[in-house]
Short mmCIF file of N, CA and C in Angstrom, two decimals:
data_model
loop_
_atom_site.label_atom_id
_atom_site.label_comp_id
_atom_site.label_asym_id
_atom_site.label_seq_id
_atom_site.Cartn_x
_atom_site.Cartn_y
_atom_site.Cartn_z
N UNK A 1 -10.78 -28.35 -20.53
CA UNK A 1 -11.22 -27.87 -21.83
C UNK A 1 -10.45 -26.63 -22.24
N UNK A 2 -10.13 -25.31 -21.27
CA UNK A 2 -9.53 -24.45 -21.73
C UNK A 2 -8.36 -24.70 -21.64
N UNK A 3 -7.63 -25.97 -21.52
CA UNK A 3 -6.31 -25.70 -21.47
C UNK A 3 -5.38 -26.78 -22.88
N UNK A 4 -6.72 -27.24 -23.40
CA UNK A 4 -6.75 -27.77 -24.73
C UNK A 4 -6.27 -26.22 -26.17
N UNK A 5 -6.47 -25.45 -25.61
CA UNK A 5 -6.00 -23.96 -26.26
C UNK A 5 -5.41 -23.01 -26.28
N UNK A 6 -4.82 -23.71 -24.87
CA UNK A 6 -3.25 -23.24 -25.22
C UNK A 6 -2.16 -23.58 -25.58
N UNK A 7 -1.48 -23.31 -26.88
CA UNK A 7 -0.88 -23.56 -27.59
C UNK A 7 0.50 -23.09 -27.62
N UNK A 8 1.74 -23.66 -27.58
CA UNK A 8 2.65 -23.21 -28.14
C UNK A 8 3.88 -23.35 -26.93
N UNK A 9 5.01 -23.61 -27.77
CA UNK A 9 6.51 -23.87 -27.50
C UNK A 9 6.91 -23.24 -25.68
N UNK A 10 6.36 -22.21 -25.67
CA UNK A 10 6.42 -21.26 -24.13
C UNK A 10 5.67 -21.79 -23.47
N UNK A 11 4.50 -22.73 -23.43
CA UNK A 11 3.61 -22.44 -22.64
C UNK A 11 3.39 -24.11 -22.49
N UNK A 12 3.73 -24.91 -23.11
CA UNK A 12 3.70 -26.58 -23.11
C UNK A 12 3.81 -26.99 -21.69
N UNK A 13 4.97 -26.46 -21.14
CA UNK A 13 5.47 -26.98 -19.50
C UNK A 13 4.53 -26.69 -18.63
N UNK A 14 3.64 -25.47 -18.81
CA UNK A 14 2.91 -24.94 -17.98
C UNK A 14 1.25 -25.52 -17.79
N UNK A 15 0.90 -25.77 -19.08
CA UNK A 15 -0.02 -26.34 -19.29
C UNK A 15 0.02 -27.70 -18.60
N UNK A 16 0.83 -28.42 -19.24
CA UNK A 16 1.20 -29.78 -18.01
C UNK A 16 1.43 -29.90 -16.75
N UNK A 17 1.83 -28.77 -16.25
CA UNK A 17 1.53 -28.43 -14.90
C UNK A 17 0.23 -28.26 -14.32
N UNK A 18 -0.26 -27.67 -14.54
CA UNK A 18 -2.00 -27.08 -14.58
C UNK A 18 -2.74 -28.78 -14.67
N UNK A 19 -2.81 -29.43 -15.86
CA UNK A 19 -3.36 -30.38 -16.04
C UNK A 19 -3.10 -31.22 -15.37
N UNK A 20 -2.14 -31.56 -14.69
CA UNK A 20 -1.84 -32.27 -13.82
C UNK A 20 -2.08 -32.26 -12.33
N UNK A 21 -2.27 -31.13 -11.87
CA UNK A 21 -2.65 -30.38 -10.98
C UNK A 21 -4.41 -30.50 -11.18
N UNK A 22 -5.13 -29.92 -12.32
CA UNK A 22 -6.51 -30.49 -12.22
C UNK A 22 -7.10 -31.52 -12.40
N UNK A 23 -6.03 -32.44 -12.82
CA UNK A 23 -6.67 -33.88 -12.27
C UNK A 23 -6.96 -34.26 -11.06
N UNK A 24 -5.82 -33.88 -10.35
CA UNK A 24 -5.63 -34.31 -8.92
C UNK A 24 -6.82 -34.05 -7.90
N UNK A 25 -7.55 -32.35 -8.68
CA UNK A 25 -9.16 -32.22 -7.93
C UNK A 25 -10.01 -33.45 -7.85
N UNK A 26 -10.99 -33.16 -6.85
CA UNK A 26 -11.67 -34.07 -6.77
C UNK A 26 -13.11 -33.41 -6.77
N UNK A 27 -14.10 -33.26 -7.88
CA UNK A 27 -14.96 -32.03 -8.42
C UNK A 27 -16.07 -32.12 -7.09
N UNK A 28 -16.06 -33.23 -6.24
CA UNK A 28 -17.01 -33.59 -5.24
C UNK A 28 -16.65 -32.53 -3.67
N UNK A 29 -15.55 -33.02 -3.46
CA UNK A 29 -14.83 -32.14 -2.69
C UNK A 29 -14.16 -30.62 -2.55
N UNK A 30 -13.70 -30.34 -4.00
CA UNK A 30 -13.17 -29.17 -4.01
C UNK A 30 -14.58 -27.93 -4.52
N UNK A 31 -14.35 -26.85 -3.97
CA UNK A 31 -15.50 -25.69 -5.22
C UNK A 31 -14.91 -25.62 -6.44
N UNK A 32 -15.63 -25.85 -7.28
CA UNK A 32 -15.25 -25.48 -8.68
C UNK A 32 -15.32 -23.89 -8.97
N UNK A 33 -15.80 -23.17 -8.04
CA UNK A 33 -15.69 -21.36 -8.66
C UNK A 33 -14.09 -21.59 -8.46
N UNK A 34 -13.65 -22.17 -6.35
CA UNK A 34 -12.61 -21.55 -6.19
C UNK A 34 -11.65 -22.06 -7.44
N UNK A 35 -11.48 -23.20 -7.62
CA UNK A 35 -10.65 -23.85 -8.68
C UNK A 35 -10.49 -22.97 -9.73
N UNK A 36 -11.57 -22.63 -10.29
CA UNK A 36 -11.40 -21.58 -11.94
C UNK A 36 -10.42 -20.60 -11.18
N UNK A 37 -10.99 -20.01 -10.49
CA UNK A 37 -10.41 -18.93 -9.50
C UNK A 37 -8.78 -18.91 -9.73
N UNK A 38 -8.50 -19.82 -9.09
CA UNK A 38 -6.70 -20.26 -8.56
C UNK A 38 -6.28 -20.83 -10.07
N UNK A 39 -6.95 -20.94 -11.31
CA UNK A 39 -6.45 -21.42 -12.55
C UNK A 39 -6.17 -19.78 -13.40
N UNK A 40 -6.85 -19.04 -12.85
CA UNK A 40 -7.13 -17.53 -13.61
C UNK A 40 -5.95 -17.18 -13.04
N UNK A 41 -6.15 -16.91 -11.88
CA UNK A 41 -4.79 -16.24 -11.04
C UNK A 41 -3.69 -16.75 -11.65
N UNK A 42 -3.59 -18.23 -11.73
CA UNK A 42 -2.03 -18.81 -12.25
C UNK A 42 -1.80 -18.25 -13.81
N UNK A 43 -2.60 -18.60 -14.29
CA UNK A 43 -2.17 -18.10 -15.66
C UNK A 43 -2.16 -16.44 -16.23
N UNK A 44 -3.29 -15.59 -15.04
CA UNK A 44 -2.95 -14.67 -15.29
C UNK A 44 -1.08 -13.78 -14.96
N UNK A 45 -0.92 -14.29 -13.36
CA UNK A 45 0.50 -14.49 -13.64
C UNK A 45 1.32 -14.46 -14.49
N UNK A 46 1.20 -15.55 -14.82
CA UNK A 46 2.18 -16.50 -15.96
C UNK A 46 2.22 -15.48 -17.40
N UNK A 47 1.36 -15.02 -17.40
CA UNK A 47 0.99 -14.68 -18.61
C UNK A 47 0.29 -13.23 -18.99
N UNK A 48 0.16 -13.09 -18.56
CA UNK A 48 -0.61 -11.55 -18.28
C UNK A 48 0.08 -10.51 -19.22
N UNK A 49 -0.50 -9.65 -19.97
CA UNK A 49 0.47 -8.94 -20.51
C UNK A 49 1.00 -7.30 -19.85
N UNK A 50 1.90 -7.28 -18.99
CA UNK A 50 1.52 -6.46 -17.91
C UNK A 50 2.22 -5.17 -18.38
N UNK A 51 2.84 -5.04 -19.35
CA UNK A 51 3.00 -3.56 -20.32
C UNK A 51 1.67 -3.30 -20.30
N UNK A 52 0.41 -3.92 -20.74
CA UNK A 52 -1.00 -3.28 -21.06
C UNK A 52 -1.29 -2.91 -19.87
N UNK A 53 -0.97 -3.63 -18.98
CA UNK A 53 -1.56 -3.28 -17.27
C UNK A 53 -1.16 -1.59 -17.69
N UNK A 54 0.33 -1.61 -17.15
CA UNK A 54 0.73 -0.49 -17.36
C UNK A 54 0.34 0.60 -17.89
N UNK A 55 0.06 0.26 -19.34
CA UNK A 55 -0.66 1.55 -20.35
C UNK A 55 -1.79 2.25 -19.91
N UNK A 56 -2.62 1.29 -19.07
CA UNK A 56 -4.00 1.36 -19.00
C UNK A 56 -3.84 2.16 -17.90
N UNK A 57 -3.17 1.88 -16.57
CA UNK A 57 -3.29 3.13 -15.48
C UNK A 57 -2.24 4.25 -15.64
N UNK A 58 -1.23 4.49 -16.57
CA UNK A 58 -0.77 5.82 -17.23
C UNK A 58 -2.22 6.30 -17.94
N UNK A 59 -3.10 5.76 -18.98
CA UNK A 59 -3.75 6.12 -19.69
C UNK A 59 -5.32 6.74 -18.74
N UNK A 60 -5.30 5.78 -17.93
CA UNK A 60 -6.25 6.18 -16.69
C UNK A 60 -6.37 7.46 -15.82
N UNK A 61 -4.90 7.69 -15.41
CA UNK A 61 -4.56 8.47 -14.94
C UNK A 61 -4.41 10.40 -15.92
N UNK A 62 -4.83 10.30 -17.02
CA UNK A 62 -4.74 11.45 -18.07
C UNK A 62 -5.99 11.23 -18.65
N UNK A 63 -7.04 10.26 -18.16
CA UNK A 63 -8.01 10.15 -19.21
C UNK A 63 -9.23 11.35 -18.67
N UNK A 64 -10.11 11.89 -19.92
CA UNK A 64 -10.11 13.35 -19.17
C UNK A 64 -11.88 12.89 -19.66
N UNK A 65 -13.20 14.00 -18.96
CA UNK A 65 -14.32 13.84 -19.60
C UNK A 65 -13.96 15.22 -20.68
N UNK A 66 -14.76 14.58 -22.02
CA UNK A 66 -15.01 15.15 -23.18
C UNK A 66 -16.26 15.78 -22.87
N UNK A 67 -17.01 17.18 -22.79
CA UNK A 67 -18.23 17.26 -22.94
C UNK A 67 -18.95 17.11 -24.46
N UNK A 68 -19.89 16.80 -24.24
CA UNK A 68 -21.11 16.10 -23.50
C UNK A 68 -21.08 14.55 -23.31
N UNK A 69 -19.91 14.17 -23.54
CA UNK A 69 -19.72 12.50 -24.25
C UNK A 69 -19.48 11.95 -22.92
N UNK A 70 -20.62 12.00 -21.42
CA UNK A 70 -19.99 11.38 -20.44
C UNK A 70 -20.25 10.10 -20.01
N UNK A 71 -21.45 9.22 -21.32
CA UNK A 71 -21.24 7.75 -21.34
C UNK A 71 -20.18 7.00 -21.67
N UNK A 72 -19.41 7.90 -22.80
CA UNK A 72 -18.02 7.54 -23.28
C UNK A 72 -16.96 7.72 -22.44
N UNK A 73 -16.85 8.62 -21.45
CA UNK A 73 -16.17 8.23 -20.26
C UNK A 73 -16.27 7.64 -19.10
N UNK A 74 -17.57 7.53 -19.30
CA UNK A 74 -17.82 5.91 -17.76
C UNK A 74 -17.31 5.06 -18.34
N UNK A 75 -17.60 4.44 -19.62
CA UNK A 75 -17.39 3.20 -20.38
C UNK A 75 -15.92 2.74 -20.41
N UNK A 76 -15.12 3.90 -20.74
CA UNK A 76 -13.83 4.31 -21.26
C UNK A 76 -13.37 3.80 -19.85
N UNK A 77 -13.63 5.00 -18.72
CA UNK A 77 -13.08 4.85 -17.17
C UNK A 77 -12.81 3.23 -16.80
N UNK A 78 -13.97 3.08 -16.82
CA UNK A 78 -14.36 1.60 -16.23
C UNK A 78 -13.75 0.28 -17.18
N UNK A 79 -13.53 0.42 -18.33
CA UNK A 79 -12.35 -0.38 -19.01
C UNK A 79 -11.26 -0.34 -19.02
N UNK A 80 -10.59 1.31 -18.30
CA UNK A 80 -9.52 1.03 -18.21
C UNK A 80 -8.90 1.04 -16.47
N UNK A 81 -9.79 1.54 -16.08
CA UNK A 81 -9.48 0.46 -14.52
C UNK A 81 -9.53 -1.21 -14.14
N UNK A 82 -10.27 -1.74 -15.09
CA UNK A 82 -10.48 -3.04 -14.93
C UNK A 82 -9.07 -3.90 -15.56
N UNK A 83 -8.43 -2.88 -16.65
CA UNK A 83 -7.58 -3.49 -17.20
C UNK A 83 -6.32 -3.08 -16.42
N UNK A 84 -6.58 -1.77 -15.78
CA UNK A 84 -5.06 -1.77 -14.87
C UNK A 84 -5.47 -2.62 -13.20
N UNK A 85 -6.19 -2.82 -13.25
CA UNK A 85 -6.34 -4.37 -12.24
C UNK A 85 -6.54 -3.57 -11.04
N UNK A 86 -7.91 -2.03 -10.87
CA UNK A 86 -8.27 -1.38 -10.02
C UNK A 86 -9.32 -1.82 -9.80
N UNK A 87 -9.95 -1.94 -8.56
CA UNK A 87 -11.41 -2.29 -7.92
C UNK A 87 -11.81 -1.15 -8.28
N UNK A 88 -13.52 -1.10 -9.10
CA UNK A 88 -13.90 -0.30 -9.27
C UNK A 88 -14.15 0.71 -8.34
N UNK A 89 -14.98 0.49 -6.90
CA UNK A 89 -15.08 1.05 -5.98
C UNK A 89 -14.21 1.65 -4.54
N UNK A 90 -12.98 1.24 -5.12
CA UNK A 90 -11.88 1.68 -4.31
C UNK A 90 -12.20 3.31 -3.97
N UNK A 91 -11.21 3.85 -2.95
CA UNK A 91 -10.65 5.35 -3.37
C UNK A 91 -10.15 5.66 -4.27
N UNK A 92 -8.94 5.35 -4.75
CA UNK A 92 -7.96 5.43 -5.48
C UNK A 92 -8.79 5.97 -7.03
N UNK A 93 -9.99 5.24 -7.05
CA UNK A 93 -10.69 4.58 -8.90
C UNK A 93 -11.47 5.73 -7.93
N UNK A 94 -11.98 6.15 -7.03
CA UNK A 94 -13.11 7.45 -7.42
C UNK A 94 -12.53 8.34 -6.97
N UNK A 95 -10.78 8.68 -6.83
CA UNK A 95 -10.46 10.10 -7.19
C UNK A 95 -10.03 9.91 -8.28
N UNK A 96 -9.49 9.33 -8.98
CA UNK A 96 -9.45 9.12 -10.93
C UNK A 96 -10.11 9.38 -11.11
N UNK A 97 -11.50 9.15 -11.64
CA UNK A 97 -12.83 9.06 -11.92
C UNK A 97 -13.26 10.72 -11.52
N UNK A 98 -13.18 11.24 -10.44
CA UNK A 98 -12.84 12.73 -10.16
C UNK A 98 -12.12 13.62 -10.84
N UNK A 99 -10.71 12.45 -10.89
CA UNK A 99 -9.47 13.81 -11.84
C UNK A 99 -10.07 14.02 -13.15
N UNK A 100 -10.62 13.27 -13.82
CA UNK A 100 -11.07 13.12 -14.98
C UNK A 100 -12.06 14.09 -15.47
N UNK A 101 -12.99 14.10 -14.31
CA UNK A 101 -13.88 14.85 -14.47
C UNK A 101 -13.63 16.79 -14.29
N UNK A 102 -12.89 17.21 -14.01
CA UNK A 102 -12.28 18.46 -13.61
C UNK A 102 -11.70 18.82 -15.19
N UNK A 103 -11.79 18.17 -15.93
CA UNK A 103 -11.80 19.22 -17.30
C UNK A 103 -13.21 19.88 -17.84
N UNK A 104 -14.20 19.13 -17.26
CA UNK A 104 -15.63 19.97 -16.91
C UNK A 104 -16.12 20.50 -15.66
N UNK A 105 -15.17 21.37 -15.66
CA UNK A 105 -15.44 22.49 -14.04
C UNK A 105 -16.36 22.32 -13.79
N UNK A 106 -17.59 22.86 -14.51
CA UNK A 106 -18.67 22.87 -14.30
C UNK A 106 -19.77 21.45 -13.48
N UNK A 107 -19.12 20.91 -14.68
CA UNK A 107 -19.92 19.24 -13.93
C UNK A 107 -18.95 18.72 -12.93
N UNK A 108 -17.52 18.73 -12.64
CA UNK A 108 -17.17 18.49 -11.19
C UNK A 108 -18.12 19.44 -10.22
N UNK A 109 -17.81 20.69 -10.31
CA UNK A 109 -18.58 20.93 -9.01
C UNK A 109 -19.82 20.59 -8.82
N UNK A 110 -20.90 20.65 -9.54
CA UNK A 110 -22.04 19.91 -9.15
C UNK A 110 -21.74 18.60 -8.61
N UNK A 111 -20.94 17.57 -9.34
CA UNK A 111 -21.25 16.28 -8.44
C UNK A 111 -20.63 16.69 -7.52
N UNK A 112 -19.96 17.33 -6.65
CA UNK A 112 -19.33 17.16 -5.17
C UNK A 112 -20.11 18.05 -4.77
N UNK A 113 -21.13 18.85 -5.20
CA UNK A 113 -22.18 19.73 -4.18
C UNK A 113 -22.93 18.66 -3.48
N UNK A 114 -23.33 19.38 -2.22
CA UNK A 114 -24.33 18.27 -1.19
C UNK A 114 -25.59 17.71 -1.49
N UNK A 115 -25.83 16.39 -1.71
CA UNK A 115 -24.68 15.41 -0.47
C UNK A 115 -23.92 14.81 -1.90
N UNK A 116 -22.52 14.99 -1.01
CA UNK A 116 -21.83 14.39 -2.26
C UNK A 116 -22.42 12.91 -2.33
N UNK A 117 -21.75 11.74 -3.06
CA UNK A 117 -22.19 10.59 -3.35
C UNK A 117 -21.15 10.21 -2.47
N UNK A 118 -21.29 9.05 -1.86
CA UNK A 118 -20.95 7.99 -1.24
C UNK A 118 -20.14 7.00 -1.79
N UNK A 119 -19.65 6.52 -2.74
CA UNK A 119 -19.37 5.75 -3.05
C UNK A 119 -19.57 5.72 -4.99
N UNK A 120 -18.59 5.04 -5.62
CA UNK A 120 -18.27 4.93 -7.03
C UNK A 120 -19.99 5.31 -7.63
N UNK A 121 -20.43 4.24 -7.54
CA UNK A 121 -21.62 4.08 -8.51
C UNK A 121 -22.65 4.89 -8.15
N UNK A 122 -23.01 5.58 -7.05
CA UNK A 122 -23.20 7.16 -6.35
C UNK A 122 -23.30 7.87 -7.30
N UNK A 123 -21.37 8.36 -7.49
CA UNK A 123 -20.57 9.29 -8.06
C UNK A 123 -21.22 8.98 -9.40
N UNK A 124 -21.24 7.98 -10.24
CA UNK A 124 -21.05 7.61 -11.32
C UNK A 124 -22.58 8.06 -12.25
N UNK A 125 -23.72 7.65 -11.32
CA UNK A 125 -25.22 8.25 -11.42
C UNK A 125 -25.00 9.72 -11.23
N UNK A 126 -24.53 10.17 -11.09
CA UNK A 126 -24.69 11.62 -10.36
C UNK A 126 -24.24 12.52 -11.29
N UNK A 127 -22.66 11.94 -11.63
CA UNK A 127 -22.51 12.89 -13.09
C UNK A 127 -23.23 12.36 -14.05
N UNK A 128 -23.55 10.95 -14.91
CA UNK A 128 -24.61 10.82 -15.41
C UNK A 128 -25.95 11.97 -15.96
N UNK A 129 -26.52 12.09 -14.39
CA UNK A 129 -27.54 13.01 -14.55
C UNK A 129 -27.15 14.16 -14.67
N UNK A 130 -26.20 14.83 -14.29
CA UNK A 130 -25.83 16.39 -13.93
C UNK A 130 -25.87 16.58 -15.82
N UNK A 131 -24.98 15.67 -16.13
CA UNK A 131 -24.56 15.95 -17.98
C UNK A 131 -25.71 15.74 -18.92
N UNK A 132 -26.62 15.06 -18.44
CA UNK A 132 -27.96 14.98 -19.24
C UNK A 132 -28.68 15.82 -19.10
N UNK A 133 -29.09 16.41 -18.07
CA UNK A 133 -29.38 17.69 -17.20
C UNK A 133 -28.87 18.88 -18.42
N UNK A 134 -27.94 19.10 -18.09
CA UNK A 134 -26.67 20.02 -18.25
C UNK A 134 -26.98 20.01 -20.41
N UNK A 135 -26.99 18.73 -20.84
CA UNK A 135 -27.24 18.97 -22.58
C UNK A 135 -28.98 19.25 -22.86
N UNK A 136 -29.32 18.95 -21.69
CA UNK A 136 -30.97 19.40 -21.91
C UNK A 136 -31.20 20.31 -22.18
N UNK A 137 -30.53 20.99 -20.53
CA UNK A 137 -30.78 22.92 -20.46
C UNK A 137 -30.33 23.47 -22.15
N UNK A 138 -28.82 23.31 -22.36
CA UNK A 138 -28.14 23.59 -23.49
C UNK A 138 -29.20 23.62 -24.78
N UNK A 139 -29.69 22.57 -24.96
CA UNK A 139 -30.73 22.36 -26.18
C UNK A 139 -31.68 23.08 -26.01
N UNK A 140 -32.13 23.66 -25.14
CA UNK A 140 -33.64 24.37 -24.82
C UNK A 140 -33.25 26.01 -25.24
N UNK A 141 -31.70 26.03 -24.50
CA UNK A 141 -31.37 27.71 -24.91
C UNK A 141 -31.26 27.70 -26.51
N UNK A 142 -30.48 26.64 -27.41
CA UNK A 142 -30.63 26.96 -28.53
C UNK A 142 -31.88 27.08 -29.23
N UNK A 143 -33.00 26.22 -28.96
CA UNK A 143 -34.23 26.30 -29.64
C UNK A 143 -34.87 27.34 -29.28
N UNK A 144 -34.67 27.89 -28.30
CA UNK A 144 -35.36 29.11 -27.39
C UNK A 144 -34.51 30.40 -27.98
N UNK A 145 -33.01 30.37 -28.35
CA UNK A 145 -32.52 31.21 -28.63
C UNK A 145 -32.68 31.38 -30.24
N UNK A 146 -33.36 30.60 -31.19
CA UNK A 146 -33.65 30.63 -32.45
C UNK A 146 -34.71 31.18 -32.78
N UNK A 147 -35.79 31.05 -31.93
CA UNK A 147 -37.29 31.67 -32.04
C UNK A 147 -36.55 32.67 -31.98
N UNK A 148 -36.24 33.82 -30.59
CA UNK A 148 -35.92 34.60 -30.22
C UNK A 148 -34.99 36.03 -31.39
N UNK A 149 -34.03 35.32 -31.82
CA UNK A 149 -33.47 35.61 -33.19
C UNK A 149 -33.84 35.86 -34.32
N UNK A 150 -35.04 35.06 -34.69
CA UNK A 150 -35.35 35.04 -36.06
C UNK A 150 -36.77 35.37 -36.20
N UNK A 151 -37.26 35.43 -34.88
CA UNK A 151 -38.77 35.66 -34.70
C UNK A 151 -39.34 34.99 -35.33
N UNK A 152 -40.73 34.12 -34.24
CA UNK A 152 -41.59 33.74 -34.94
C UNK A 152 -41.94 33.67 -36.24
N UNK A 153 -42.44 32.60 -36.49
CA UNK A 153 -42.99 32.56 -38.45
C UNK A 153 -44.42 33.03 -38.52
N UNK A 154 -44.89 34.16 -39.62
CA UNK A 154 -46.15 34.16 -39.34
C UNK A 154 -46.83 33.01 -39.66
N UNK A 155 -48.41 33.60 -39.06
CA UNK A 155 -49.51 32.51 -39.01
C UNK A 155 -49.17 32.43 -40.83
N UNK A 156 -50.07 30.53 -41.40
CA UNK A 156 -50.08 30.54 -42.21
C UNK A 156 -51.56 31.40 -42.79
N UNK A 157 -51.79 32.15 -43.71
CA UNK A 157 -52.74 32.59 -43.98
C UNK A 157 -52.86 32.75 -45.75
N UNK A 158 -54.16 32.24 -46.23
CA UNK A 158 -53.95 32.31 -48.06
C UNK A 158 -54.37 33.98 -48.22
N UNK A 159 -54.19 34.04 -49.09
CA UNK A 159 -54.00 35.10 -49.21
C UNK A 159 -55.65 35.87 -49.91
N UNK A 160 -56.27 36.55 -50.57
CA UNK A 160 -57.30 36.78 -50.15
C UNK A 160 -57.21 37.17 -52.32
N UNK A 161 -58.52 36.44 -52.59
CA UNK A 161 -58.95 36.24 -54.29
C UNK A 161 -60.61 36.78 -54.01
N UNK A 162 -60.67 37.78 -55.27
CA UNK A 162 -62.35 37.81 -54.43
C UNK A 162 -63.20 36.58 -55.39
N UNK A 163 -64.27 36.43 -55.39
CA UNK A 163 -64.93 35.30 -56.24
C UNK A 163 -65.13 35.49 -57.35
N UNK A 164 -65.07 34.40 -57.91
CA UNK A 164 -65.22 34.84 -59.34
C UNK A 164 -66.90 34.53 -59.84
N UNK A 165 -66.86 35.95 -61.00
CA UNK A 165 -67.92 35.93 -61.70
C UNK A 165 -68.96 34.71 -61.80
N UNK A 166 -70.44 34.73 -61.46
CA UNK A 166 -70.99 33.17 -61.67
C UNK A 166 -71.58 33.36 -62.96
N UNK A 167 -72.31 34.37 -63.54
CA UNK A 167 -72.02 34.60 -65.03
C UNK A 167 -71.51 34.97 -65.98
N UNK A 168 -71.68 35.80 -67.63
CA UNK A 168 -70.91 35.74 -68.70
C UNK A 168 -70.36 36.83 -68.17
N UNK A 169 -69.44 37.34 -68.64
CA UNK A 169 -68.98 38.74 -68.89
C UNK A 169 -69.50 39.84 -69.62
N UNK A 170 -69.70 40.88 -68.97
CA UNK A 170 -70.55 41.96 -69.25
C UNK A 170 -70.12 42.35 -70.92
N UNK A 171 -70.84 42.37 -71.63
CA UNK A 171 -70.79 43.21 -72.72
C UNK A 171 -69.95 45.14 -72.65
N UNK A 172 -69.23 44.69 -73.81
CA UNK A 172 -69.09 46.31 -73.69
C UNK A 172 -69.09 47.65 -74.71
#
């Protein structure tokens, strides 16, 4: 079925290769994961656009955390390791994931204070919380630092009418 869509002058020979080759399975005998498997691999090969590989671990390698935006750099991280063809949980992907983080001094050293994390998704919870943590405190000093500044509002209080007359007005 997916090979009904690939199209075009470059890729005709290859496709007929492939198709010819998955006929020859026998869906009883062979695994069908491994099969997809060894069809991904071939065509990723074949075809892969591996300038993007490229871009993605230059781009990986400079990609920095923005404070406070550190969902936008898990998200960011983790799309562009996947696209430079890094196991998330490697070394390699959680000292990136580290370098990155060292444009917020602050939130590197907390996550490597004890016990550091163990492993990617560890690491990955850990700054998480430190930065949510970390914009909490931040928000509390400004609201705390606004009272503080501008002082309290007084109580509301009306202001004080004495009653009025329940009869005519005095003659004069």
């Amino acid at each position: 079925m997916a090979l009904m869509y690939i199209k075009g002058d470059k890729v005709d020979q290859w496709v007929e290769r492939i198709a010819k080759w998955w006929d020859t399975l026998n869906p009883i005998a062979h695994n069908i994961h491994y099969t997809w498997t060894l069809f991904l691999e071939a065509f990723q090969k074949q075809y892969l656009n591996h300038a993007k590989q490229q871009w993605a671990g230059i781009k990986l390698e400079t990609h920095k955390l923005h404070f406070p935006l550190i969902d936008k750099y898990v998200a960011e991280f983790e799309d562009l390791a996947t696209l430079a063809g890094y196991t998330v949980g490697s070394a390699e992907t959680v000292n990136l994931f580290l370098k990155g983080l060292t444009s917020a001094p602050d939130i590197f050293e907390k996550v490597m204070d004890h016990p550091a994390p163990n492993n990617y998704h560890d690491l990955r919870e850990k700054g998480i919380s430190i930065m949510k943590a970390r914009q909490l405190v931040n928000t509390l000093k400004r609201t705390t630092n606004l009272a503080a500044r501008f002082g309290l509002p007084p109580p509301f209080r009306t202001p004080y009418r004495p009653p009025a007359p329940s009869g005519p007005p005095p003659c004069p």
